[in-house]
PDB file of C-alpha atoms and ligand atoms in Angstrom:
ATOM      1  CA  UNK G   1     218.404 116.198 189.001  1.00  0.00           C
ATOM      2  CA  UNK G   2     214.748 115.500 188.336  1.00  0.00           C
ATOM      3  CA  UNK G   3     212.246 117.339 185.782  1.00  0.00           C
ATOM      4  CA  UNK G   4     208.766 116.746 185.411  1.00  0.00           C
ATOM      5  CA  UNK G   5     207.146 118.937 182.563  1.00  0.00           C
ATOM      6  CA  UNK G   6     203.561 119.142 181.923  1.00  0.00           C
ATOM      7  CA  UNK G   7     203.207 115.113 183.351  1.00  0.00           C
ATOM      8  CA  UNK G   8     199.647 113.492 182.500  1.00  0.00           C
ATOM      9  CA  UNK G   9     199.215 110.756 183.179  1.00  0.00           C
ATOM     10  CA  UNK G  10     195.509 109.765 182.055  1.00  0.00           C
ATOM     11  CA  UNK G  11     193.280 106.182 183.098  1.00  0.00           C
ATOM     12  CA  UNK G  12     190.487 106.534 180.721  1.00  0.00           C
ATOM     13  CA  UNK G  13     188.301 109.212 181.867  1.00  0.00           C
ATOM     14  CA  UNK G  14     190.449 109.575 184.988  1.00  0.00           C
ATOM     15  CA  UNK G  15     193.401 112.054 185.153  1.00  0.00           C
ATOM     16  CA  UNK G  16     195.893 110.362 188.267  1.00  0.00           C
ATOM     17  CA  UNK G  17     198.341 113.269 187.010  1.00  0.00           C
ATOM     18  CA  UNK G  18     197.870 116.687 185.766  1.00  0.00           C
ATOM     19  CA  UNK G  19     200.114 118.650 184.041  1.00  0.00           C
ATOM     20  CA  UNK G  20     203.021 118.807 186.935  1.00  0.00           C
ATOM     21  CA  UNK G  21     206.001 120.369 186.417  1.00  0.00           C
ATOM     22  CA  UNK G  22     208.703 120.627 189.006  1.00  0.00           C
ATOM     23  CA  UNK G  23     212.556 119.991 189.584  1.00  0.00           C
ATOM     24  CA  UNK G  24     214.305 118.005 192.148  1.00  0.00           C
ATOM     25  CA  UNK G  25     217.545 119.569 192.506  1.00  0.00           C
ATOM     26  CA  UNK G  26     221.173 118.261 193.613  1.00  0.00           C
ATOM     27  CA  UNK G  27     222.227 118.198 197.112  1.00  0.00           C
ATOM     28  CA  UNK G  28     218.669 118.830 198.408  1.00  0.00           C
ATOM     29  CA  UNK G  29     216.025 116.838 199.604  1.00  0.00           C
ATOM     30  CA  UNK G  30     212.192 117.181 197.526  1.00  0.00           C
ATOM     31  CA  UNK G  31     209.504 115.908 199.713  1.00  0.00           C
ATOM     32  CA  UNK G  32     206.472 115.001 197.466  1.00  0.00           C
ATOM     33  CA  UNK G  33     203.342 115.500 199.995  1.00  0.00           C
ATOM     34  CA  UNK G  34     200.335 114.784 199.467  1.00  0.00           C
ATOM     35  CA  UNK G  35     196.831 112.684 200.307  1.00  0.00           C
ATOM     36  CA  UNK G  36     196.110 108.988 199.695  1.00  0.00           C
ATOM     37  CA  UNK G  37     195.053 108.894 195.803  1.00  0.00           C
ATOM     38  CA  UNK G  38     196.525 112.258 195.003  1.00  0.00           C
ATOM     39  CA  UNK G  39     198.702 110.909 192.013  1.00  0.00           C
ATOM     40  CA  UNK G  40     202.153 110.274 193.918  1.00  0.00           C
ATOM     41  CA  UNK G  41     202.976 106.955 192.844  1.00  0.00           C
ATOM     42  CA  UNK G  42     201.573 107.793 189.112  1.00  0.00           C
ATOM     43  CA  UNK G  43     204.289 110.319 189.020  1.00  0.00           C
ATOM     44  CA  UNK G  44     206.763 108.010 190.394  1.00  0.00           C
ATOM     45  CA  UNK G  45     206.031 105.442 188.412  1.00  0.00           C
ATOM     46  CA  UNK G  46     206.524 107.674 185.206  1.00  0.00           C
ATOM     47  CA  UNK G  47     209.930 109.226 186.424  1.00  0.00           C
ATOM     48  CA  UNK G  48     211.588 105.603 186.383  1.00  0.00           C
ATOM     49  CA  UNK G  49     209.893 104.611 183.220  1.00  0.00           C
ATOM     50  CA  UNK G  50     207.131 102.027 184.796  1.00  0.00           C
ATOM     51  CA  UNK G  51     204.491 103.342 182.877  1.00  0.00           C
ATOM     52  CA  UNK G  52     204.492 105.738 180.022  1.00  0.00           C
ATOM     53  CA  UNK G  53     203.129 109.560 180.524  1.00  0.00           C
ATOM     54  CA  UNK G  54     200.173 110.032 178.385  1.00  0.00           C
ATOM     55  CA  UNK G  55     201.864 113.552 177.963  1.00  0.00           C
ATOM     56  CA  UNK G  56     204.492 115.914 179.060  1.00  0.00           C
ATOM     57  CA  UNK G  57     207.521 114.511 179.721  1.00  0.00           C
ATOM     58  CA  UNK G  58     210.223 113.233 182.969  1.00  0.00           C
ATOM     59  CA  UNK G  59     213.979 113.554 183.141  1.00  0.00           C
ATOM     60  CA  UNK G  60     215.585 111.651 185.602  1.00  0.00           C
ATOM     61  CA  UNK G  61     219.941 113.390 185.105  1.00  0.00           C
ATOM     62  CA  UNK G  62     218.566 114.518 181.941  1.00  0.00           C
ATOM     63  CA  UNK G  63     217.309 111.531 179.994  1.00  0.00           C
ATOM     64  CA  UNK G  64     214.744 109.414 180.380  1.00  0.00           C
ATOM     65  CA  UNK G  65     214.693 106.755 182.929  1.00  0.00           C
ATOM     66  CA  UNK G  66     214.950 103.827 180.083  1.00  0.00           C
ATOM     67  CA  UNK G  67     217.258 105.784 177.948  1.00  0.00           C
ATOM     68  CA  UNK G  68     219.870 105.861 180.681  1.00  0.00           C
ATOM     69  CA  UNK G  69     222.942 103.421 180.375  1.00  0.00           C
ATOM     70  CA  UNK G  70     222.688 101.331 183.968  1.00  0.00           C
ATOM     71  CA  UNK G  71     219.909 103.403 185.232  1.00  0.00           C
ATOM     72  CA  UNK G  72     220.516 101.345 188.522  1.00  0.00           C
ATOM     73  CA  UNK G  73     223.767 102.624 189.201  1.00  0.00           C
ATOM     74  CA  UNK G  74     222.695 106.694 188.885  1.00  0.00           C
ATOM     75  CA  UNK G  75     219.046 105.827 190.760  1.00  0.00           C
ATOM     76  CA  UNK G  76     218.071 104.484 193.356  1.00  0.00           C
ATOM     77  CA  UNK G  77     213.983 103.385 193.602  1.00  0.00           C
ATOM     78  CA  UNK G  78     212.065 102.229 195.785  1.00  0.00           C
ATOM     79  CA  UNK G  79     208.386 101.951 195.112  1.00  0.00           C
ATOM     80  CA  UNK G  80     206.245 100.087 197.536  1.00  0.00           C
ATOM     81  CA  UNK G  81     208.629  98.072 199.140  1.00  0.00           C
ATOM     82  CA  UNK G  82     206.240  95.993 201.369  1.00  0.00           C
ATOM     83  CA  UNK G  83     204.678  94.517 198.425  1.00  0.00           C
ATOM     84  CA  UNK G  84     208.443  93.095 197.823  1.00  0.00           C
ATOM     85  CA  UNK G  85     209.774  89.080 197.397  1.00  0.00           C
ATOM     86  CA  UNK G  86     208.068  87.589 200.567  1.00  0.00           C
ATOM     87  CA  UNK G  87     209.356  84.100 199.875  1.00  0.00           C
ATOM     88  CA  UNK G  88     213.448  85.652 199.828  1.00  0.00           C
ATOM     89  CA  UNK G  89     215.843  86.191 202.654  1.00  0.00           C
ATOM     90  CA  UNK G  90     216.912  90.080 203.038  1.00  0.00           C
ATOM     91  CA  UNK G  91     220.396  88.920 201.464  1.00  0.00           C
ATOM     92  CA  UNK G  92     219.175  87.033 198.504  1.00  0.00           C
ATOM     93  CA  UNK G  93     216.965  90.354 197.526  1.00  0.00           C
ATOM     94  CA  UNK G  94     220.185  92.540 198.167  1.00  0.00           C
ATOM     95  CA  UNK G  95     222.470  90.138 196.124  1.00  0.00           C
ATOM     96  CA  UNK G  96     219.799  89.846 192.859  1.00  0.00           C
ATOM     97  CA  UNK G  97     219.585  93.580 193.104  1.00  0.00           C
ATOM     98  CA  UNK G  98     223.504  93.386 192.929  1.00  0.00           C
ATOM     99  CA  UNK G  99     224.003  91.368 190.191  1.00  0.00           C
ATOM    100  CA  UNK G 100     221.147  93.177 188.399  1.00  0.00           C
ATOM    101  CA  UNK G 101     222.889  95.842 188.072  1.00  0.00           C
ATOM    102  CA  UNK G 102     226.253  94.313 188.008  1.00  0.00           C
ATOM    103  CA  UNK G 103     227.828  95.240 191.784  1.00  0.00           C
ATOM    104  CA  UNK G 104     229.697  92.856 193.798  1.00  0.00           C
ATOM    105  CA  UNK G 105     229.142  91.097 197.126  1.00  0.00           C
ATOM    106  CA  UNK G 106     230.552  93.494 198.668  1.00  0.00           C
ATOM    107  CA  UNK G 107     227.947  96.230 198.319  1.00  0.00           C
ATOM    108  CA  UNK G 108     225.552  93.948 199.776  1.00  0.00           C
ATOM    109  CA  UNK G 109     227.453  93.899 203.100  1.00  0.00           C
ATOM    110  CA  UNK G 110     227.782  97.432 203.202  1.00  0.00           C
ATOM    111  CA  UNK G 111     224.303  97.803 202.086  1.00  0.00           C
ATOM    112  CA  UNK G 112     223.109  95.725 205.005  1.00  0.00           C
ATOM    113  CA  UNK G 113     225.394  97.682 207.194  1.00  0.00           C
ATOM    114  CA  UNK G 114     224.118 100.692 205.706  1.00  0.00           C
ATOM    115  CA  UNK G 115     220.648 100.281 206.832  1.00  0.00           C
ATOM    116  CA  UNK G 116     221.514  98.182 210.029  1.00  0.00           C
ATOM    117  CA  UNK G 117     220.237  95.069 209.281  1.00  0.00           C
ATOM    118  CA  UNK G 118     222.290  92.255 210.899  1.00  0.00           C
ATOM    119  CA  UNK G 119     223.183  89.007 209.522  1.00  0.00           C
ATOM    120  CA  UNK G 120     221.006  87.540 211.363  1.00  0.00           C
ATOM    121  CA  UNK G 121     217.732  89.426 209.884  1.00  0.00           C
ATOM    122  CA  UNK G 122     219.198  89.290 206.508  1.00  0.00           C
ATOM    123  CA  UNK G 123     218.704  85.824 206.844  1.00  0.00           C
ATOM    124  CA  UNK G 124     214.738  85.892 207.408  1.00  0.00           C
ATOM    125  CA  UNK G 125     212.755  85.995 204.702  1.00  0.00           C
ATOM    126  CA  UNK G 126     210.906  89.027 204.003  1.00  0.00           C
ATOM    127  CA  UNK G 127     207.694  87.597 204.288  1.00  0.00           C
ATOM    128  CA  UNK G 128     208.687  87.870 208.445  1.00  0.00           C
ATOM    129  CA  UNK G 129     209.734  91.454 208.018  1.00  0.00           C
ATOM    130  CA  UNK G 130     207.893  94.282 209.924  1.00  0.00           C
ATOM    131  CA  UNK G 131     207.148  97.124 207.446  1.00  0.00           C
ATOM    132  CA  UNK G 132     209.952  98.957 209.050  1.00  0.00           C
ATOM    133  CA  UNK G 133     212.466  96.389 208.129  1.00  0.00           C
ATOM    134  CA  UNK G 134     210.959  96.100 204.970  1.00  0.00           C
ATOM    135  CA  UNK G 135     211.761 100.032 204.361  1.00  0.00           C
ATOM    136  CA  UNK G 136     215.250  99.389 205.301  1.00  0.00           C
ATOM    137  CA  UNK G 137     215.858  96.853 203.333  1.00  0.00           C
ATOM    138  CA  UNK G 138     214.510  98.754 200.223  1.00  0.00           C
ATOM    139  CA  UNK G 139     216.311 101.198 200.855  1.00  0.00           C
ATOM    140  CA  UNK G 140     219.269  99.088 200.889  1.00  0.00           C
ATOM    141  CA  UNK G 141     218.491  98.154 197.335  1.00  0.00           C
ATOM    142  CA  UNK G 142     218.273 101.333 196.322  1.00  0.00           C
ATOM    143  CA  UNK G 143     221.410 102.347 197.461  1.00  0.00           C
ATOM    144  CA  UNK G 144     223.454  99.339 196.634  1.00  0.00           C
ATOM    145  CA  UNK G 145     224.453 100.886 193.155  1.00  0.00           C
ATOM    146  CA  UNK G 146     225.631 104.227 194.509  1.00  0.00           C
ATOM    147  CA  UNK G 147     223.555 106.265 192.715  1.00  0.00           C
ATOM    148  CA  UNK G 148     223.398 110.083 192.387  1.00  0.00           C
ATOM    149  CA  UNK G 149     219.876 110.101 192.586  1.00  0.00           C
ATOM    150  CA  UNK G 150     216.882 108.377 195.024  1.00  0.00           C
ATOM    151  CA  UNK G 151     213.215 108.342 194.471  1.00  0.00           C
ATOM    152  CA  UNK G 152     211.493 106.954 197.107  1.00  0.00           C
ATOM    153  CA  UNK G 153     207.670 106.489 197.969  1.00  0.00           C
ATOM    154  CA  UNK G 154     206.447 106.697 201.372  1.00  0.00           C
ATOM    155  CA  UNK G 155     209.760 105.318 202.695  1.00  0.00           C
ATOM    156  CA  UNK G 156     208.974 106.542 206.305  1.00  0.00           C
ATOM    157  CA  UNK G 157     205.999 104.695 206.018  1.00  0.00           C
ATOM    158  CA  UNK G 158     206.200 101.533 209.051  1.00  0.00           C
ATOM    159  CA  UNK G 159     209.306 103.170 210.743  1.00  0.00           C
ATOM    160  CA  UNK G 160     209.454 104.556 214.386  1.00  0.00           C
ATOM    161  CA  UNK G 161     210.075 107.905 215.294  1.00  0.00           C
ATOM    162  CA  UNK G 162     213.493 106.406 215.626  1.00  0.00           C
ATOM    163  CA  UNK G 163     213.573 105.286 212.500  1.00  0.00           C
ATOM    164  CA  UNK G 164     212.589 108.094 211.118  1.00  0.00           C
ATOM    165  CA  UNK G 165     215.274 109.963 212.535  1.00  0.00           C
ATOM    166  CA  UNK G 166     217.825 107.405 211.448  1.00  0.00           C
ATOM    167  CA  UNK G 167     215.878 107.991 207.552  1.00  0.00           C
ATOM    168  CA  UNK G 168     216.362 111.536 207.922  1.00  0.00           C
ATOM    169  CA  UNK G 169     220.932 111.440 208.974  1.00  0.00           C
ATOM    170  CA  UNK G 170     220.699 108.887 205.336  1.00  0.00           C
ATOM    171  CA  UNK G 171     218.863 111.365 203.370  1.00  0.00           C
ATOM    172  CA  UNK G 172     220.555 114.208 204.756  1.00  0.00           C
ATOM    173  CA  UNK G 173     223.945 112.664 204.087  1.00  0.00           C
ATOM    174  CA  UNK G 174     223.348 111.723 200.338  1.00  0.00           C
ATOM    175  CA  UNK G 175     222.390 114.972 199.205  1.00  0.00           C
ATOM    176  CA  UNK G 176     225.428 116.875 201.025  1.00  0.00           C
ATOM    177  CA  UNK G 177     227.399 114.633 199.049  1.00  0.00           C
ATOM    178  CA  UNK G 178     225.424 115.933 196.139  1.00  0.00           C
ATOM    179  CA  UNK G 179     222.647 113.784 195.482  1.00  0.00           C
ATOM    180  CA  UNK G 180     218.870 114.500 194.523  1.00  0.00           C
ATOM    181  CA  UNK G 181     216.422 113.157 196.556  1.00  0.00           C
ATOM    182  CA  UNK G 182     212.644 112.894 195.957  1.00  0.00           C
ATOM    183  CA  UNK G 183     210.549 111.452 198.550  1.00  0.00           C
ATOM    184  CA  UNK G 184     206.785 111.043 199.135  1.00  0.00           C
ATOM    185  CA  UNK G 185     204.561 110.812 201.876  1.00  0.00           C
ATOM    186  CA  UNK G 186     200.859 111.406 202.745  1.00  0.00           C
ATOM    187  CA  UNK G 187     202.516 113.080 206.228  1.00  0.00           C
ATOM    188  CA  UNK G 188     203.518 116.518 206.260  1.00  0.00           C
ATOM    189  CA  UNK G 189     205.078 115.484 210.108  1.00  0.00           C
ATOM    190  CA  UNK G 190     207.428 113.068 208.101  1.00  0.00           C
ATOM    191  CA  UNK G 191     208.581 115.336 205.108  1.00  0.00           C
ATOM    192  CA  UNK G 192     209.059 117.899 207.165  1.00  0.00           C
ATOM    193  CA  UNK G 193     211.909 117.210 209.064  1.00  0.00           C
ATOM    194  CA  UNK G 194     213.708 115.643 206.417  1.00  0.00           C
ATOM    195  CA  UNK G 195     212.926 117.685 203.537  1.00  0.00           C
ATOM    196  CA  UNK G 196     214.707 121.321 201.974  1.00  0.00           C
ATOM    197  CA  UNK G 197     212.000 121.416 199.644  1.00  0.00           C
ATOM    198  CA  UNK G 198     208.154 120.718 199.231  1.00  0.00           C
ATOM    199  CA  UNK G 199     206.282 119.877 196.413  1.00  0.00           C
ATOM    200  CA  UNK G 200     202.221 119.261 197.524  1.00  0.00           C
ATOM    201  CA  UNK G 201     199.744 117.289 195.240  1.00  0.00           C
ATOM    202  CA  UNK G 202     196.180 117.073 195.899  1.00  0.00           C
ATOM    203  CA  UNK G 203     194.090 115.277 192.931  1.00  0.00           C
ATOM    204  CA  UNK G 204     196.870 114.960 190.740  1.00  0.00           C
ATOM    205  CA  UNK G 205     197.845 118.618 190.588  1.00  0.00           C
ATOM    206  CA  UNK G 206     200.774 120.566 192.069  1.00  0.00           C
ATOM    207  CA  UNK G 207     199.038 122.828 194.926  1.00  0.00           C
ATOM    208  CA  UNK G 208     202.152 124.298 196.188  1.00  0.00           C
ATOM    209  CA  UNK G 209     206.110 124.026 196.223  1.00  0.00           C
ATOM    210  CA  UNK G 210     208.520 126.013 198.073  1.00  0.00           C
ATOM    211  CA  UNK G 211     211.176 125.292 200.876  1.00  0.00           C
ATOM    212  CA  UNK G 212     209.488 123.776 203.831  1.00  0.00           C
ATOM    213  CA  UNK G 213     210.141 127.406 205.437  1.00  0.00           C
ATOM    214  CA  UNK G 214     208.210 129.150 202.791  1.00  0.00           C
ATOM    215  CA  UNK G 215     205.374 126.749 202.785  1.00  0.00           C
ATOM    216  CA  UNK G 216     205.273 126.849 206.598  1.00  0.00           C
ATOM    217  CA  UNK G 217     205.261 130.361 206.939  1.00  0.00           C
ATOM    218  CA  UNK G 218     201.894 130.495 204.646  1.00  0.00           C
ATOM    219  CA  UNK G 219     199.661 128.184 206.942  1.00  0.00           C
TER     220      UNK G 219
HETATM  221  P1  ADP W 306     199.173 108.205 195.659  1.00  0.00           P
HETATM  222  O1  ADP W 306     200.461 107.545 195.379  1.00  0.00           O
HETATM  223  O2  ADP W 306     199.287 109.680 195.848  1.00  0.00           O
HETATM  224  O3  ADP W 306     198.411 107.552 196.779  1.00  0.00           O
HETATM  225  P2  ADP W 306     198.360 107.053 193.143  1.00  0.00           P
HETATM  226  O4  ADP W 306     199.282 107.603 192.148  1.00  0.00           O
HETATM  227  O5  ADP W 306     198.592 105.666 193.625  1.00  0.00           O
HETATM  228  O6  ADP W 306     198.243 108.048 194.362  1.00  0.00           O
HETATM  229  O7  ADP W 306     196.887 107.095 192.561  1.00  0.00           O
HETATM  230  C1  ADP W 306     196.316 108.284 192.018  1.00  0.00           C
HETATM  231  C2  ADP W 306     194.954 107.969 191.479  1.00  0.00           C
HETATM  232  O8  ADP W 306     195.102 107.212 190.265  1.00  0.00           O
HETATM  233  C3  ADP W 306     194.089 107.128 192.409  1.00  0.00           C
HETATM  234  O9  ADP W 306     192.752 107.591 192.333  1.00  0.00           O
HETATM  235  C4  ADP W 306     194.231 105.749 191.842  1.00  0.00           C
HETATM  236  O10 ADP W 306     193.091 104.971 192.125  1.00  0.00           O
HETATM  237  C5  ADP W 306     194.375 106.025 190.353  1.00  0.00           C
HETATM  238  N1  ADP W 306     195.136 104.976 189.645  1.00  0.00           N
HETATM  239  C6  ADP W 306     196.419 104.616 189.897  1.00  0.00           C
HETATM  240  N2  ADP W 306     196.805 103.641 189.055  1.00  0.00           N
HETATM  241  C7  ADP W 306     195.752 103.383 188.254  1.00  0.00           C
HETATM  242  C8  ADP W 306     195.508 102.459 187.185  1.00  0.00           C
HETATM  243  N3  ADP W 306     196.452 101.617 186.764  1.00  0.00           N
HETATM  244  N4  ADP W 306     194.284 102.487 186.599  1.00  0.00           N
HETATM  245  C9  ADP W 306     193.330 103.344 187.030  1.00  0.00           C
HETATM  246  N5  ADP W 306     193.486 104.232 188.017  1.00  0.00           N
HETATM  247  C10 ADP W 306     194.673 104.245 188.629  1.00  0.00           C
HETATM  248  P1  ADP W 307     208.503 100.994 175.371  1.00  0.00           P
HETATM  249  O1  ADP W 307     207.404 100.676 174.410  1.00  0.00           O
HETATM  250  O2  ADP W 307     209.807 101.338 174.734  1.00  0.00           O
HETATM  251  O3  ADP W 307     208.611 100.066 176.515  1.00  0.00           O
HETATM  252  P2  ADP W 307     207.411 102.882 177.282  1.00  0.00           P
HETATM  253  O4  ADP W 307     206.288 102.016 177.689  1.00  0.00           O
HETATM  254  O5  ADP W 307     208.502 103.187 178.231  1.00  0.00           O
HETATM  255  O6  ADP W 307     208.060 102.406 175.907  1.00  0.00           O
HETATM  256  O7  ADP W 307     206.858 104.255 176.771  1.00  0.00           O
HETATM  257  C1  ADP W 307     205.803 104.344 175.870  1.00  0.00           C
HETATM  258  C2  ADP W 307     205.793 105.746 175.292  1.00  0.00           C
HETATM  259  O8  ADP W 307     205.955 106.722 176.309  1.00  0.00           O
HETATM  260  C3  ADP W 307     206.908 105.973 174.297  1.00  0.00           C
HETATM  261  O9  ADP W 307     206.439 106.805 173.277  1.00  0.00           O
HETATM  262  C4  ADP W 307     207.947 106.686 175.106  1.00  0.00           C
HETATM  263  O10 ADP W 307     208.757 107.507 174.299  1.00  0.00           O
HETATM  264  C5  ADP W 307     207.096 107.512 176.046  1.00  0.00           C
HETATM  265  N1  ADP W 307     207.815 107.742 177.312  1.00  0.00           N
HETATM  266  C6  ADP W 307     208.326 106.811 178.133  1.00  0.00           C
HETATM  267  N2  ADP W 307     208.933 107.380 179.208  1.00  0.00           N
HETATM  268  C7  ADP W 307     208.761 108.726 179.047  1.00  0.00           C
HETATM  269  C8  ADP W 307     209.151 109.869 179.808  1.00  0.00           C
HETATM  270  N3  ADP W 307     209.825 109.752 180.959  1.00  0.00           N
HETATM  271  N4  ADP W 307     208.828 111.080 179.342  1.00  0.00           N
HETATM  272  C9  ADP W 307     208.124 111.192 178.193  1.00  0.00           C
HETATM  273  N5  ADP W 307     207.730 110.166 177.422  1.00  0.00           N
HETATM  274  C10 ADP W 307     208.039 108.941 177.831  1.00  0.00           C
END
């Protein structure tokens, strides 16, 4: 479960995020839509405790990101994952994640697995990534705790329509076992088939939120 209330986040002058308030719930999938700029990654960031809200508040299974014990093992982030260690191999960025957060070796196999990287690319450095392999591999590190919960941004970003499809069985999948997932994207095309549930910014304020058949219906 996630729970934004009344999230501000302020720059100065500049509001990036005003006053949003919405839940992620268990065993669904929240797509976070919205433009470039609209305050996406501002929210993100303030869910797992990158930067502080200048008010309101974000639960991430009821506590704060930073307040919970092991946050890495109940969520699963991935922020900008192209920006990511360009000088390490895929394996040595799954294996610090690991010990980060205190998992074996083994989870980095069956995170590689996971994501169908073979040993072969998780010996490249990221650096020679594409973007898509990139998102993978992210998302490889975000799963390789097992956590209940995911927040991604722009994950579909860089994949094929193949890959998108492939995103969409993993997502799917982790919240019918029960998880909360909340994804952005700038693409309604991308959310859409993988989301239950739509949340839409636009200048850092909730627009609209419904399930994707609601929203649909009202264009
Ligand atoms: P999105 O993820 O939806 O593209 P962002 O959350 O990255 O949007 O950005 C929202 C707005 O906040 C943008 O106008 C961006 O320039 C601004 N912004 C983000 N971070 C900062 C910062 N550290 N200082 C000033 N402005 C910022
Ligand atoms: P610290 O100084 O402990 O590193 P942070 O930079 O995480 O603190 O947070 C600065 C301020 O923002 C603190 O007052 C903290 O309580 C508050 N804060 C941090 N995360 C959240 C959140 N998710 N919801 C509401 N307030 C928060």
């Amino acid at each position: 479960m996630i729970k934004a209330t009344n999230l501000t986040k302020r720059y100065g002058d500049f509001t990036a995020v005003h006053d949003i308030s919405f839940t992620a719930r268990p065993g669904s999938v929240t797509g976070f839509l919205g433009p470039n700029g609209a305050g996406k990654s501002t929210a993100m960031r303030m869910m797992t405790g990158l930067t502080p809200p200048t008010s309101g508040e974000a639960l991430v299974l009821g506590r704060r990101y930073r307040e919970l014990p092991n946050p890495g093992r109940h969520v699963g982030v991935m922020l900008d994952a192209s920006a990511q260690h360009p000088g390490r191999t895929g394996r040595e960025v799954l294996t610090l994640a690991a010990r980060t957060i205190g998992v074996g070796p083994t989870a980095v196999a069956h995170g590689l697995a996971t994501v169908g990287l073979t040993d072969k690319e998780a010996g490249r450095r990221v650096r020679n990534y594409s973007l898509g392999m990139r998102q993978r591999l992210g998302l490889a590190a975000a799963l390789i705790g097992d956590p209940e919960v995911l927040i991604l941004d722009e994950p579909a970003n860089g994949l094929d329509p193949q890959g998108i499809h492939w995103m969409r069985g993993l997502l799917r999948g982790f919240a019918d076992r029960g998880g909360t997932v909340l994804l952005s994207s700038h693409l309604l095309s991308e959310v859409q088939i993988v989301a239950d549930e739509l949340v839409i910014i636009g200048n850092g304020r909730i627009v609209a939120e419904g399930t994707v058949e609601e929203l649909l219906q009202q264009q």
